PDB file of C-alpha atoms in Angstrom:
ATOM      1  CA  MET A   1      11.962  76.299 201.576  1.00  0.00           C
ATOM      2  CA  THR A   2      14.535  75.191 204.147  1.00  0.00           C
ATOM      3  CA  ALA A   3      15.529  71.543 203.854  1.00  0.00           C
ATOM      4  CA  ALA A   4      13.973  69.214 206.409  1.00  0.00           C
ATOM      5  CA  PRO A   5      16.243  68.209 209.294  1.00  0.00           C
ATOM      6  CA  THR A   6      17.781  64.787 208.934  1.00  0.00           C
ATOM      7  CA  SER A   7      19.329  62.275 211.274  1.00  0.00           C
ATOM      8  CA  PRO A   8      22.608  60.931 209.813  1.00  0.00           C
ATOM      9  CA  ARG A   9      21.988  57.327 210.717  1.00  0.00           C
ATOM     10  CA  GLY A  10      21.147  55.676 207.409  1.00  0.00           C
ATOM     11  CA  PRO A  11      23.163  52.924 205.720  1.00  0.00           C
ATOM     12  CA  GLY A  12      26.124  54.035 203.681  1.00  0.00           C
ATOM     13  CA  GLY A  13      26.077  57.468 205.292  1.00  0.00           C
ATOM     14  CA  ARG A  14      22.715  58.350 203.719  1.00  0.00           C
ATOM     15  CA  PRO A  15      20.805  60.694 206.053  1.00  0.00           C
ATOM     16  CA  ASP A  16      17.402  59.471 207.210  1.00  0.00           C
ATOM     17  CA  PRO A  17      14.502  61.785 208.061  1.00  0.00           C
ATOM     18  CA  LEU A  18      14.510  63.011 211.635  1.00  0.00           C
ATOM     19  CA  LYS A  19      12.495  60.624 213.815  1.00  0.00           C
ATOM     20  CA  VAL A  20       9.928  62.513 215.887  1.00  0.00           C
ATOM     21  CA  ALA A  21       7.395  61.190 218.385  1.00  0.00           C
ATOM     22  CA  ALA A  22       4.561  63.599 219.246  1.00  0.00           C
ATOM     23  CA  LEU A  23       2.519  63.051 222.415  1.00  0.00           C
ATOM     24  CA  GLY A  24      -0.878  64.425 223.311  1.00  0.00           C
ATOM     25  CA  GLY A  25      -4.477  64.200 222.195  1.00  0.00           C
ATOM     26  CA  GLY A  26      -7.346  66.023 220.533  1.00  0.00           C
ATOM     27  CA  HIS A  27      -6.913  69.357 218.768  1.00  0.00           C
ATOM     28  CA  GLY A  28      -3.558  70.126 220.424  1.00  0.00           C
ATOM     29  CA  LEU A  29      -1.879  67.002 219.082  1.00  0.00           C
ATOM     30  CA  ALA A  30      -3.452  67.556 215.664  1.00  0.00           C
ATOM     31  CA  ALA A  31      -1.895  71.047 215.614  1.00  0.00           C
ATOM     32  CA  SER A  32       1.597  69.730 216.382  1.00  0.00           C
ATOM     33  CA  LEU A  33       1.231  66.959 213.771  1.00  0.00           C
ATOM     34  CA  ARG A  34       0.207  69.429 211.051  1.00  0.00           C
ATOM     35  CA  ALA A  35       3.337  71.424 211.886  1.00  0.00           C
ATOM     36  CA  LEU A  36       5.683  68.458 212.153  1.00  0.00           C
ATOM     37  CA  ARG A  37       4.731  67.103 208.736  1.00  0.00           C
ATOM     38  CA  HIS A  38       6.453  70.233 207.322  1.00  0.00           C
ATOM     39  CA  VAL A  39       9.623  69.259 209.198  1.00  0.00           C
ATOM     40  CA  THR A  40       9.985  65.496 208.650  1.00  0.00           C
ATOM     41  CA  SER A  41       8.239  62.528 207.077  1.00  0.00           C
ATOM     42  CA  ASP A  42       8.960  60.254 210.048  1.00  0.00           C
ATOM     43  CA  VAL A  43       6.389  61.200 212.711  1.00  0.00           C
ATOM     44  CA  THR A  44       4.734  58.900 215.220  1.00  0.00           C
ATOM     45  CA  ALA A  45       1.781  60.188 217.230  1.00  0.00           C
ATOM     46  CA  VAL A  46       1.293  58.687 220.700  1.00  0.00           C
ATOM     47  CA  VAL A  47      -2.279  59.440 221.707  1.00  0.00           C
ATOM     48  CA  THR A  48      -4.119  59.508 225.024  1.00  0.00           C
ATOM     49  CA  VAL A  49      -6.973  56.992 225.355  1.00  0.00           C
ATOM     50  CA  ALA A  50      -9.125  58.418 228.148  1.00  0.00           C
ATOM     51  CA  ASP A  51     -11.897  60.097 226.142  1.00  0.00           C
ATOM     52  CA  ASP A  52     -15.316  59.203 227.503  1.00  0.00           C
ATOM     53  CA  GLY A  53     -17.565  61.695 225.740  1.00  0.00           C
ATOM     54  CA  GLY A  54     -19.469  61.880 222.469  1.00  0.00           C
ATOM     55  CA  SER A  55     -19.099  59.213 219.812  1.00  0.00           C
ATOM     56  CA  SER A  56     -15.922  57.805 221.386  1.00  0.00           C
ATOM     57  CA  GLY A  57     -17.552  57.470 224.764  1.00  0.00           C
ATOM     58  CA  ARG A  58     -20.568  55.671 223.339  1.00  0.00           C
ATOM     59  CA  LEU A  59     -18.437  53.170 221.428  1.00  0.00           C
ATOM     60  CA  ARG A  60     -16.197  52.646 224.415  1.00  0.00           C
ATOM     61  CA  GLN A  61     -19.158  51.964 226.699  1.00  0.00           C
ATOM     62  CA  GLU A  62     -20.997  49.704 224.248  1.00  0.00           C
ATOM     63  CA  LEU A  63     -18.045  47.696 222.885  1.00  0.00           C
ATOM     64  CA  GLY A  64     -15.355  48.018 225.553  1.00  0.00           C
ATOM     65  CA  VAL A  65     -12.822  49.378 223.030  1.00  0.00           C
ATOM     66  CA  LEU A  66     -10.202  52.097 223.239  1.00  0.00           C
ATOM     67  CA  PRO A  67     -11.851  55.473 222.537  1.00  0.00           C
ATOM     68  CA  PRO A  68     -11.075  56.090 218.842  1.00  0.00           C
ATOM     69  CA  GLY A  69     -11.778  59.839 218.546  1.00  0.00           C
ATOM     70  CA  ASP A  70      -8.362  61.323 219.350  1.00  0.00           C
ATOM     71  CA  LEU A  71      -6.691  58.574 217.303  1.00  0.00           C
ATOM     72  CA  ARG A  72      -8.944  59.495 214.365  1.00  0.00           C
ATOM     73  CA  MET A  73      -8.024  63.190 214.640  1.00  0.00           C
ATOM     74  CA  ALA A  74      -4.311  62.361 214.647  1.00  0.00           C
ATOM     75  CA  LEU A  75      -4.679  60.166 211.558  1.00  0.00           C
ATOM     76  CA  SER A  76      -6.579  62.916 209.769  1.00  0.00           C
ATOM     77  CA  ALA A  77      -3.828  65.438 210.592  1.00  0.00           C
ATOM     78  CA  LEU A  78      -1.239  63.182 208.910  1.00  0.00           C
ATOM     79  CA  CYS A  79      -3.228  62.528 205.710  1.00  0.00           C
ATOM     80  CA  ASP A  80      -1.501  62.763 202.340  1.00  0.00           C
ATOM     81  CA  GLU A  81      -1.535  66.247 200.783  1.00  0.00           C
ATOM     82  CA  SER A  82      -3.537  65.119 197.743  1.00  0.00           C
ATOM     83  CA  ASP A  83      -7.174  64.887 196.663  1.00  0.00           C
ATOM     84  CA  TRP A  84      -7.094  61.240 197.768  1.00  0.00           C
ATOM     85  CA  GLY A  85      -5.728  62.024 201.217  1.00  0.00           C
ATOM     86  CA  HIS A  86      -7.949  65.033 201.861  1.00  0.00           C
ATOM     87  CA  THR A  87     -11.075  63.230 200.647  1.00  0.00           C
ATOM     88  CA  TRP A  88     -10.522  60.269 202.920  1.00  0.00           C
ATOM     89  CA  SER A  89      -9.637  62.617 205.767  1.00  0.00           C
ATOM     90  CA  ASP A  90     -13.005  64.352 205.267  1.00  0.00           C
ATOM     91  CA  VAL A  91     -14.710  60.945 205.252  1.00  0.00           C
ATOM     92  CA  LEU A  92     -13.004  60.044 208.527  1.00  0.00           C
ATOM     93  CA  GLN A  93     -14.133  63.300 210.141  1.00  0.00           C
ATOM     94  CA  HIS A  94     -17.715  63.151 208.831  1.00  0.00           C
ATOM     95  CA  ARG A  95     -20.373  63.050 211.553  1.00  0.00           C
ATOM     96  CA  PHE A  96     -23.870  61.717 211.018  1.00  0.00           C
ATOM     97  CA  THR A  97     -26.865  63.862 211.856  1.00  0.00           C
ATOM     98  CA  SER A  98     -30.058  61.933 212.401  1.00  0.00           C
ATOM     99  CA  SER A  99     -32.865  61.235 214.829  1.00  0.00           C
ATOM    100  CA  GLY A 100     -31.552  57.703 215.386  1.00  0.00           C
ATOM    101  CA  PRO A 101     -28.632  55.963 217.116  1.00  0.00           C
ATOM    102  CA  LEU A 102     -26.103  57.087 214.471  1.00  0.00           C
ATOM    103  CA  ASP A 103     -26.553  60.736 215.437  1.00  0.00           C
ATOM    104  CA  GLY A 104     -23.227  62.319 216.385  1.00  0.00           C
ATOM    105  CA  HIS A 105     -21.099  59.337 215.452  1.00  0.00           C
ATOM    106  CA  ALA A 106     -17.979  60.086 213.395  1.00  0.00           C
ATOM    107  CA  LEU A 107     -17.609  57.685 210.492  1.00  0.00           C
ATOM    108  CA  GLY A 108     -13.888  57.384 211.186  1.00  0.00           C
ATOM    109  CA  ASN A 109     -14.614  56.114 214.687  1.00  0.00           C
ATOM    110  CA  LEU A 110     -16.821  53.374 213.246  1.00  0.00           C
ATOM    111  CA  LEU A 111     -14.199  52.485 210.624  1.00  0.00           C
ATOM    112  CA  ILE A 112     -11.412  52.238 213.202  1.00  0.00           C
ATOM    113  CA  VAL A 113     -13.460  50.090 215.572  1.00  0.00           C
ATOM    114  CA  SER A 114     -14.524  47.858 212.655  1.00  0.00           C
ATOM    115  CA  LEU A 115     -10.884  47.199 211.777  1.00  0.00           C
ATOM    116  CA  TRP A 116     -10.097  46.460 215.414  1.00  0.00           C
ATOM    117  CA  GLU A 117     -12.834  43.840 215.507  1.00  0.00           C
ATOM    118  CA  LEU A 118     -11.800  42.298 212.182  1.00  0.00           C
ATOM    119  CA  LEU A 119      -8.051  42.231 212.896  1.00  0.00           C
ATOM    120  CA  GLY A 120      -8.120  41.758 216.647  1.00  0.00           C
ATOM    121  CA  ASP A 121      -5.290  44.272 217.027  1.00  0.00           C
ATOM    122  CA  GLU A 122      -5.503  48.028 217.621  1.00  0.00           C
ATOM    123  CA  VAL A 123      -2.081  48.909 216.175  1.00  0.00           C
ATOM    124  CA  SER A 124      -2.675  46.972 212.931  1.00  0.00           C
ATOM    125  CA  GLY A 125      -6.094  48.579 212.552  1.00  0.00           C
ATOM    126  CA  LEU A 126      -4.639  52.083 212.894  1.00  0.00           C
ATOM    127  CA  ASP A 127      -1.876  51.244 210.410  1.00  0.00           C
ATOM    128  CA  TRP A 128      -4.504  50.182 207.867  1.00  0.00           C
ATOM    129  CA  VAL A 129      -6.370  53.483 208.244  1.00  0.00           C
ATOM    130  CA  ALA A 130      -3.062  55.310 207.831  1.00  0.00           C
ATOM    131  CA  LYS A 131      -2.516  53.442 204.540  1.00  0.00           C
ATOM    132  CA  LEU A 132      -5.978  54.457 203.369  1.00  0.00           C
ATOM    133  CA  LEU A 133      -5.154  58.111 204.047  1.00  0.00           C
ATOM    134  CA  GLY A 134      -1.660  57.881 202.564  1.00  0.00           C
ATOM    135  CA  ALA A 135      -0.488  59.205 205.928  1.00  0.00           C
ATOM    136  CA  GLU A 136       3.160  60.102 206.453  1.00  0.00           C
ATOM    137  CA  GLY A 137       3.755  58.598 209.858  1.00  0.00           C
ATOM    138  CA  ARG A 138       2.017  56.336 212.387  1.00  0.00           C
ATOM    139  CA  VAL A 139      -0.620  56.808 215.055  1.00  0.00           C
ATOM    140  CA  LEU A 140      -0.450  54.699 218.224  1.00  0.00           C
ATOM    141  CA  PRO A 141      -2.430  54.545 221.454  1.00  0.00           C
ATOM    142  CA  MET A 142      -0.583  55.564 224.609  1.00  0.00           C
ATOM    143  CA  ALA A 143      -1.912  52.646 226.641  1.00  0.00           C
ATOM    144  CA  ALA A 144      -3.080  49.133 225.881  1.00  0.00           C
ATOM    145  CA  VAL A 145      -6.360  49.558 227.816  1.00  0.00           C
ATOM    146  CA  PRO A 146      -9.030  52.287 227.973  1.00  0.00           C
ATOM    147  CA  LEU A 147      -8.302  54.809 230.736  1.00  0.00           C
ATOM    148  CA  GLU A 148     -10.339  57.043 232.980  1.00  0.00           C
ATOM    149  CA  ILE A 149      -9.194  60.353 234.430  1.00  0.00           C
ATOM    150  CA  GLU A 150     -10.045  61.297 237.992  1.00  0.00           C
ATOM    151  CA  ALA A 151      -9.329  64.770 239.381  1.00  0.00           C
ATOM    152  CA  ASP A 152      -9.301  66.517 242.731  1.00  0.00           C
ATOM    153  CA  VAL A 153     -10.912  69.885 242.068  1.00  0.00           C
ATOM    154  CA  LYS A 154     -11.230  72.992 244.213  1.00  0.00           C
ATOM    155  CA  LEU A 155     -14.621  74.530 243.464  1.00  0.00           C
ATOM    156  CA  PRO A 156     -15.310  78.288 243.274  1.00  0.00           C
ATOM    157  CA  ASN A 157     -17.023  78.113 246.702  1.00  0.00           C
ATOM    158  CA  GLY A 158     -13.804  76.783 248.235  1.00  0.00           C
ATOM    159  CA  GLN A 159     -15.021  73.234 248.667  1.00  0.00           C
ATOM    160  CA  GLU A 160     -13.187  70.261 247.187  1.00  0.00           C
ATOM    161  CA  ALA A 161     -14.752  67.724 244.846  1.00  0.00           C
ATOM    162  CA  LEU A 162     -13.808  64.527 243.078  1.00  0.00           C
ATOM    163  CA  VAL A 163     -14.477  64.723 239.336  1.00  0.00           C
ATOM    164  CA  ARG A 164     -14.263  61.566 237.245  1.00  0.00           C
ATOM    165  CA  GLY A 165     -14.141  61.315 233.460  1.00  0.00           C
ATOM    166  CA  GLN A 166     -12.110  63.228 230.891  1.00  0.00           C
ATOM    167  CA  SER A 167     -15.125  65.038 229.466  1.00  0.00           C
ATOM    168  CA  ARG A 168     -16.134  66.302 232.936  1.00  0.00           C
ATOM    169  CA  VAL A 169     -12.619  67.235 234.073  1.00  0.00           C
ATOM    170  CA  ALA A 170     -12.068  69.236 230.877  1.00  0.00           C
ATOM    171  CA  VAL A 171     -15.014  71.559 231.606  1.00  0.00           C
ATOM    172  CA  THR A 172     -14.907  71.683 235.392  1.00  0.00           C
ATOM    173  CA  SER A 173     -15.713  75.067 236.930  1.00  0.00           C
ATOM    174  CA  GLY A 174     -13.102  74.517 239.631  1.00  0.00           C
ATOM    175  CA  VAL A 175      -9.314  74.496 239.744  1.00  0.00           C
ATOM    176  CA  VAL A 176      -7.742  71.106 239.085  1.00  0.00           C
ATOM    177  CA  GLN A 177      -5.450  70.196 241.973  1.00  0.00           C
ATOM    178  CA  ARG A 178      -4.367  66.717 240.945  1.00  0.00           C
ATOM    179  CA  VAL A 179      -5.289  64.095 238.351  1.00  0.00           C
ATOM    180  CA  ARG A 180      -4.961  60.306 238.376  1.00  0.00           C
ATOM    181  CA  LEU A 181      -5.459  57.518 235.883  1.00  0.00           C
ATOM    182  CA  ILE A 182      -7.765  54.563 236.408  1.00  0.00           C
ATOM    183  CA  PRO A 183      -6.465  51.913 236.364  1.00  0.00           C
ATOM    184  CA  VAL A 184      -3.376  53.131 238.207  1.00  0.00           C
ATOM    185  CA  ASP A 185      -0.067  52.348 236.441  1.00  0.00           C
ATOM    186  CA  PRO A 186      -1.727  51.050 233.256  1.00  0.00           C
ATOM    187  CA  PRO A 187       0.178  48.968 230.695  1.00  0.00           C
ATOM    188  CA  ALA A 188       1.650  50.973 227.836  1.00  0.00           C
ATOM    189  CA  CYS A 189       1.279  50.143 224.168  1.00  0.00           C
ATOM    190  CA  PRO A 190       4.642  48.451 223.408  1.00  0.00           C
ATOM    191  CA  ASP A 191       4.899  50.094 219.980  1.00  0.00           C
ATOM    192  CA  ALA A 192       4.430  53.510 221.587  1.00  0.00           C
ATOM    193  CA  VAL A 193       7.247  52.912 224.065  1.00  0.00           C
ATOM    194  CA  GLN A 194       9.508  51.750 221.234  1.00  0.00           C
ATOM    195  CA  ALA A 195       8.650  54.821 219.134  1.00  0.00           C
ATOM    196  CA  ILE A 196       9.621  57.155 221.986  1.00  0.00           C
ATOM    197  CA  ARG A 197      12.874  55.321 222.624  1.00  0.00           C
ATOM    198  CA  GLN A 198      13.828  55.342 218.940  1.00  0.00           C
ATOM    199  CA  ALA A 199      12.898  58.990 218.329  1.00  0.00           C
ATOM    200  CA  ASP A 200      15.558  61.641 217.830  1.00  0.00           C
ATOM    201  CA  VAL A 201      13.237  64.094 219.557  1.00  0.00           C
ATOM    202  CA  VAL A 202       9.918  63.869 221.402  1.00  0.00           C
ATOM    203  CA  VAL A 203       7.345  66.664 221.314  1.00  0.00           C
ATOM    204  CA  LEU A 204       5.014  67.081 224.309  1.00  0.00           C
ATOM    205  CA  GLY A 205       2.014  69.398 223.929  1.00  0.00           C
ATOM    206  CA  PRO A 206       0.238  71.584 223.101  1.00  0.00           C
ATOM    207  CA  GLY A 207      -3.172  70.446 224.272  1.00  0.00           C
ATOM    208  CA  SER A 208      -5.520  70.092 227.218  1.00  0.00           C
ATOM    209  CA  TRP A 209      -2.960  70.038 229.987  1.00  0.00           C
ATOM    210  CA  PHE A 210      -4.436  67.634 232.513  1.00  0.00           C
ATOM    211  CA  THR A 211      -6.466  65.430 230.182  1.00  0.00           C
ATOM    212  CA  SER A 212      -4.224  65.150 227.098  1.00  0.00           C
ATOM    213  CA  VAL A 213      -0.645  66.061 228.043  1.00  0.00           C
ATOM    214  CA  MET A 214      -0.038  65.039 231.676  1.00  0.00           C
ATOM    215  CA  PRO A 215      -1.552  61.514 231.349  1.00  0.00           C
ATOM    216  CA  HIS A 216       1.524  60.339 229.428  1.00  0.00           C
ATOM    217  CA  LEU A 217       3.584  60.884 232.569  1.00  0.00           C
ATOM    218  CA  MET A 218       1.294  58.555 234.548  1.00  0.00           C
ATOM    219  CA  VAL A 219       1.935  55.483 232.403  1.00  0.00           C
ATOM    220  CA  PRO A 220       5.118  54.024 233.938  1.00  0.00           C
ATOM    221  CA  GLU A 221       6.728  52.664 230.761  1.00  0.00           C
ATOM    222  CA  ILE A 222       5.966  55.875 228.845  1.00  0.00           C
ATOM    223  CA  ALA A 223       7.299  58.035 231.683  1.00  0.00           C
ATOM    224  CA  GLU A 224      10.498  55.983 231.884  1.00  0.00           C
ATOM    225  CA  ALA A 225      11.095  56.398 228.158  1.00  0.00           C
ATOM    226  CA  LEU A 226      10.442  60.154 228.391  1.00  0.00           C
ATOM    227  CA  HIS A 227      13.106  60.546 231.071  1.00  0.00           C
ATOM    228  CA  GLU A 228      15.649  59.331 228.495  1.00  0.00           C
ATOM    229  CA  ALA A 229      14.311  61.359 225.542  1.00  0.00           C
ATOM    230  CA  ARG A 230      15.197  64.717 224.033  1.00  0.00           C
ATOM    231  CA  LEU A 231      12.011  66.580 224.919  1.00  0.00           C
ATOM    232  CA  THR A 232      10.548  69.685 223.326  1.00  0.00           C
ATOM    233  CA  LEU A 233       7.602  71.105 225.276  1.00  0.00           C
ATOM    234  CA  THR A 234       5.107  73.223 223.336  1.00  0.00           C
ATOM    235  CA  LEU A 235       3.196  75.498 225.697  1.00  0.00           C
ATOM    236  CA  ASN A 236      -0.423  76.418 225.075  1.00  0.00           C
ATOM    237  CA  LEU A 237      -1.312  79.869 223.829  1.00  0.00           C
ATOM    238  CA  SER A 238      -3.789  80.451 226.645  1.00  0.00           C
ATOM    239  CA  ALA A 239      -5.260  78.801 229.707  1.00  0.00           C
ATOM    240  CA  GLN A 240      -8.100  76.393 228.969  1.00  0.00           C
ATOM    241  CA  GLN A 241     -11.371  77.499 230.463  1.00  0.00           C
ATOM    242  CA  GLY A 242     -12.234  75.067 233.223  1.00  0.00           C
ATOM    243  CA  GLU A 243      -9.246  72.746 233.168  1.00  0.00           C
ATOM    244  CA  THR A 244      -6.474  75.332 233.650  1.00  0.00           C
ATOM    245  CA  THR A 245      -8.385  78.537 234.376  1.00  0.00           C
ATOM    246  CA  GLY A 246      -5.958  81.114 235.761  1.00  0.00           C
ATOM    247  CA  TYR A 247      -2.851  79.061 234.906  1.00  0.00           C
ATOM    248  CA  THR A 248       0.217  80.926 233.700  1.00  0.00           C
ATOM    249  CA  ALA A 249       3.001  79.466 231.574  1.00  0.00           C
ATOM    250  CA  VAL A 250       5.061  79.102 234.767  1.00  0.00           C
ATOM    251  CA  ASP A 251       2.194  77.210 236.435  1.00  0.00           C
ATOM    252  CA  HIS A 252       2.316  74.669 233.609  1.00  0.00           C
ATOM    253  CA  LEU A 253       6.020  74.019 234.240  1.00  0.00           C
ATOM    254  CA  HIS A 254       5.365  73.799 237.994  1.00  0.00           C
ATOM    255  CA  SER A 255       2.787  71.072 237.451  1.00  0.00           C
ATOM    256  CA  LEU A 256       5.049  69.241 235.009  1.00  0.00           C
ATOM    257  CA  GLN A 257       7.750  69.134 237.665  1.00  0.00           C
ATOM    258  CA  SER A 258       5.293  67.848 240.282  1.00  0.00           C
ATOM    259  CA  TYR A 259       4.156  64.950 238.069  1.00  0.00           C
ATOM    260  CA  ALA A 260       7.606  64.097 236.730  1.00  0.00           C
ATOM    261  CA  PRO A 261      10.386  65.122 239.148  1.00  0.00           C
ATOM    262  CA  GLY A 262      13.739  65.003 237.434  1.00  0.00           C
ATOM    263  CA  LEU A 263      12.294  65.188 233.914  1.00  0.00           C
ATOM    264  CA  LYS A 264      14.680  67.117 231.668  1.00  0.00           C
ATOM    265  CA  LEU A 265      13.568  69.242 228.753  1.00  0.00           C
ATOM    266  CA  ASP A 266      15.683  70.236 225.779  1.00  0.00           C
ATOM    267  CA  THR A 267      13.503  73.139 224.634  1.00  0.00           C
ATOM    268  CA  VAL A 268      10.377  74.973 225.774  1.00  0.00           C
ATOM    269  CA  ILE A 269       8.511  76.713 222.935  1.00  0.00           C
ATOM    270  CA  ALA A 270       6.324  79.640 223.961  1.00  0.00           C
ATOM    271  CA  ASP A 271       4.583  82.477 222.148  1.00  0.00           C
ATOM    272  CA  PRO A 272       5.669  85.848 223.631  1.00  0.00           C
ATOM    273  CA  ALA A 273       2.037  87.006 223.672  1.00  0.00           C
ATOM    274  CA  SER A 274       1.140  84.215 226.114  1.00  0.00           C
ATOM    275  CA  ILE A 275       3.859  84.939 228.708  1.00  0.00           C
ATOM    276  CA  GLU A 276       3.102  86.937 231.857  1.00  0.00           C
ATOM    277  CA  ASP A 277       6.559  86.880 233.490  1.00  0.00           C
ATOM    278  CA  LEU A 278       9.404  86.206 231.090  1.00  0.00           C
ATOM    279  CA  ASP A 279      12.199  86.157 233.682  1.00  0.00           C
ATOM    280  CA  GLU A 280      10.363  83.659 235.890  1.00  0.00           C
ATOM    281  CA  LEU A 281       9.564  81.416 232.919  1.00  0.00           C
ATOM    282  CA  GLN A 282      13.202  81.433 231.799  1.00  0.00           C
ATOM    283  CA  SER A 283      14.281  80.513 235.320  1.00  0.00           C
ATOM    284  CA  HIS A 284      11.873  77.578 235.507  1.00  0.00           C
ATOM    285  CA  ALA A 285      12.873  76.384 232.044  1.00  0.00           C
ATOM    286  CA  ARG A 286      16.489  76.284 233.220  1.00  0.00           C
ATOM    287  CA  THR A 287      15.525  74.136 236.224  1.00  0.00           C
ATOM    288  CA  HIS A 288      14.361  71.541 233.684  1.00  0.00           C
ATOM    289  CA  GLY A 289      17.644  71.877 231.774  1.00  0.00           C
ATOM    290  CA  ALA A 290      15.917  73.625 228.880  1.00  0.00           C
ATOM    291  CA  ARG A 291      16.332  76.733 226.825  1.00  0.00           C
ATOM    292  CA  LEU A 292      13.281  78.921 226.269  1.00  0.00           C
ATOM    293  CA  LEU A 293      12.527  79.437 222.583  1.00  0.00           C
ATOM    294  CA  LEU A 294      10.274  82.455 222.051  1.00  0.00           C
ATOM    295  CA  ARG A 295       8.450  82.368 218.732  1.00  0.00           C
ATOM    296  CA  GLN A 296       5.198  83.748 217.411  1.00  0.00           C
ATOM    297  CA  VAL A 297       3.378  80.475 216.776  1.00  0.00           C
ATOM    298  CA  GLY A 298      -0.253  81.579 217.084  1.00  0.00           C
ATOM    299  CA  GLN A 299      -2.543  82.339 214.186  1.00  0.00           C
ATOM    300  CA  GLY A 300      -2.525  85.879 212.860  1.00  0.00           C
ATOM    301  CA  ASP A 301      -6.072  86.595 214.041  1.00  0.00           C
ATOM    302  CA  GLY A 302      -4.996  86.376 217.661  1.00  0.00           C
ATOM    303  CA  GLY A 303      -7.060  83.272 218.404  1.00  0.00           C
ATOM    304  CA  PRO A 304      -5.746  80.579 220.774  1.00  0.00           C
ATOM    305  CA  TYR A 305      -4.745  78.247 217.935  1.00  0.00           C
ATOM    306  CA  HIS A 306      -1.294  77.356 216.642  1.00  0.00           C
ATOM    307  CA  ASP A 307      -0.429  78.202 213.058  1.00  0.00           C
ATOM    308  CA  PRO A 308       1.062  75.075 211.385  1.00  0.00           C
ATOM    309  CA  LEU A 309       3.730  76.916 209.394  1.00  0.00           C
ATOM    310  CA  ARG A 310       4.829  79.152 212.267  1.00  0.00           C
ATOM    311  CA  LEU A 311       4.952  76.189 214.633  1.00  0.00           C
ATOM    312  CA  ALA A 312       6.903  74.190 212.041  1.00  0.00           C
ATOM    313  CA  ALA A 313       9.511  76.968 211.884  1.00  0.00           C
ATOM    314  CA  ALA A 314       9.791  76.913 215.681  1.00  0.00           C
ATOM    315  CA  TYR A 315      10.277  73.138 215.662  1.00  0.00           C
ATOM    316  CA  ARG A 316      13.052  73.494 213.067  1.00  0.00           C
ATOM    317  CA  ASP A 317      14.846  75.955 215.331  1.00  0.00           C
ATOM    318  CA  ALA A 318      14.363  73.672 218.329  1.00  0.00           C
ATOM    319  CA  PHE A 319      15.624  70.561 216.562  1.00  0.00           C
ATOM    320  CA  ASP A 320      18.618  72.229 214.898  1.00  0.00           C
ATOM    321  CA  ARG A 321      20.163  72.653 218.336  1.00  0.00           C
ATOM    322  CA  PHE A 322      21.106  69.004 218.700  1.00  0.00           C
ATOM    323  CA  LEU A 323      21.302  67.657 215.139  1.00  0.00           C
ATOM    324  CA  GLY A 324      25.085  67.889 215.321  1.00  0.00           C
ATOM    325  CA  ASP A 325      25.063  65.822 218.489  1.00  0.00           C
ATOM    326  CA  VAL A 326      23.013  63.136 216.745  1.00  0.00           C
ATOM    327  CA  GLY A 327      25.578  62.994 213.962  1.00  0.00           C
ATOM    328  CA  GLU A 328      28.495  62.687 216.396  1.00  0.00           C
ATOM    329  CA  LYS A 329      26.818  59.815 218.261  1.00  0.00           C
ATOM    330  CA  SER A 330      26.032  58.059 214.995  1.00  0.00           C
ATOM    331  CA  GLY A 331      29.625  58.319 213.806  1.00  0.00           C
TER     332      GLY A 331
END
């Protein structure tokens, strides 16, 4: 196996693991985390906190807490590769089935919220769950307050509608025109901002484009840190039914530019099978200052899911491009 990339910044010339911050939410972020753990042991997940459905939505409404579901999934993706880690990961992901109020709740959500109440601090609570899992890396919320997502949507009949709530935006039958966060310009989690600023590279995506990926660009302190970061964008393998129906890979870059003018990318990772117009995509990647890295990163069965090992190999290729630059700056 190829040696993991390192950042030559340790004391006495000893190379440290490459520092990576991965941004997103839900299944997309979990996919990038499972890949990144094959690349480095120093990964920090920065997770969206706008979920308002299911177990997370119920806890958020009843207790006024950050929605824990996407945070739980990220923690589970970073669990230790041992019987201990996998067992506790399964416990975290376990959902109750009953005819009572526990029905549908994930045990991990209840555990996370319990620690938040006991410790009075979200970051400390997540760190304790990470210790329980033997996780390699940290999981942090993107913002310090729960968020709502509001979208302008063009319906199939041509009319426009206002859709509010992440769970509703994600399954809308219309075309999302624009999304906003409520509250506007929310405060960022300070640890998340620090993790992005200290990272050698930041990974954005894959994931639900408007409800998991784009929200990071609407938190001012996060967006400011991203404008100074070495960014690798991981494109989705297909459009998401509802949220990005009909979107091409180029459309995703168009929307990124509209939400974050001037944002520079180091690398755009795309699976050749998901590209409609290669020349146009290469041109748009260059407008962001990025190279387009074409790699087969989907699962072998052709489903719209990233394969952890294939995606890990793509990340290695993406990160190798600037490792020399990191060493020169450190020296």
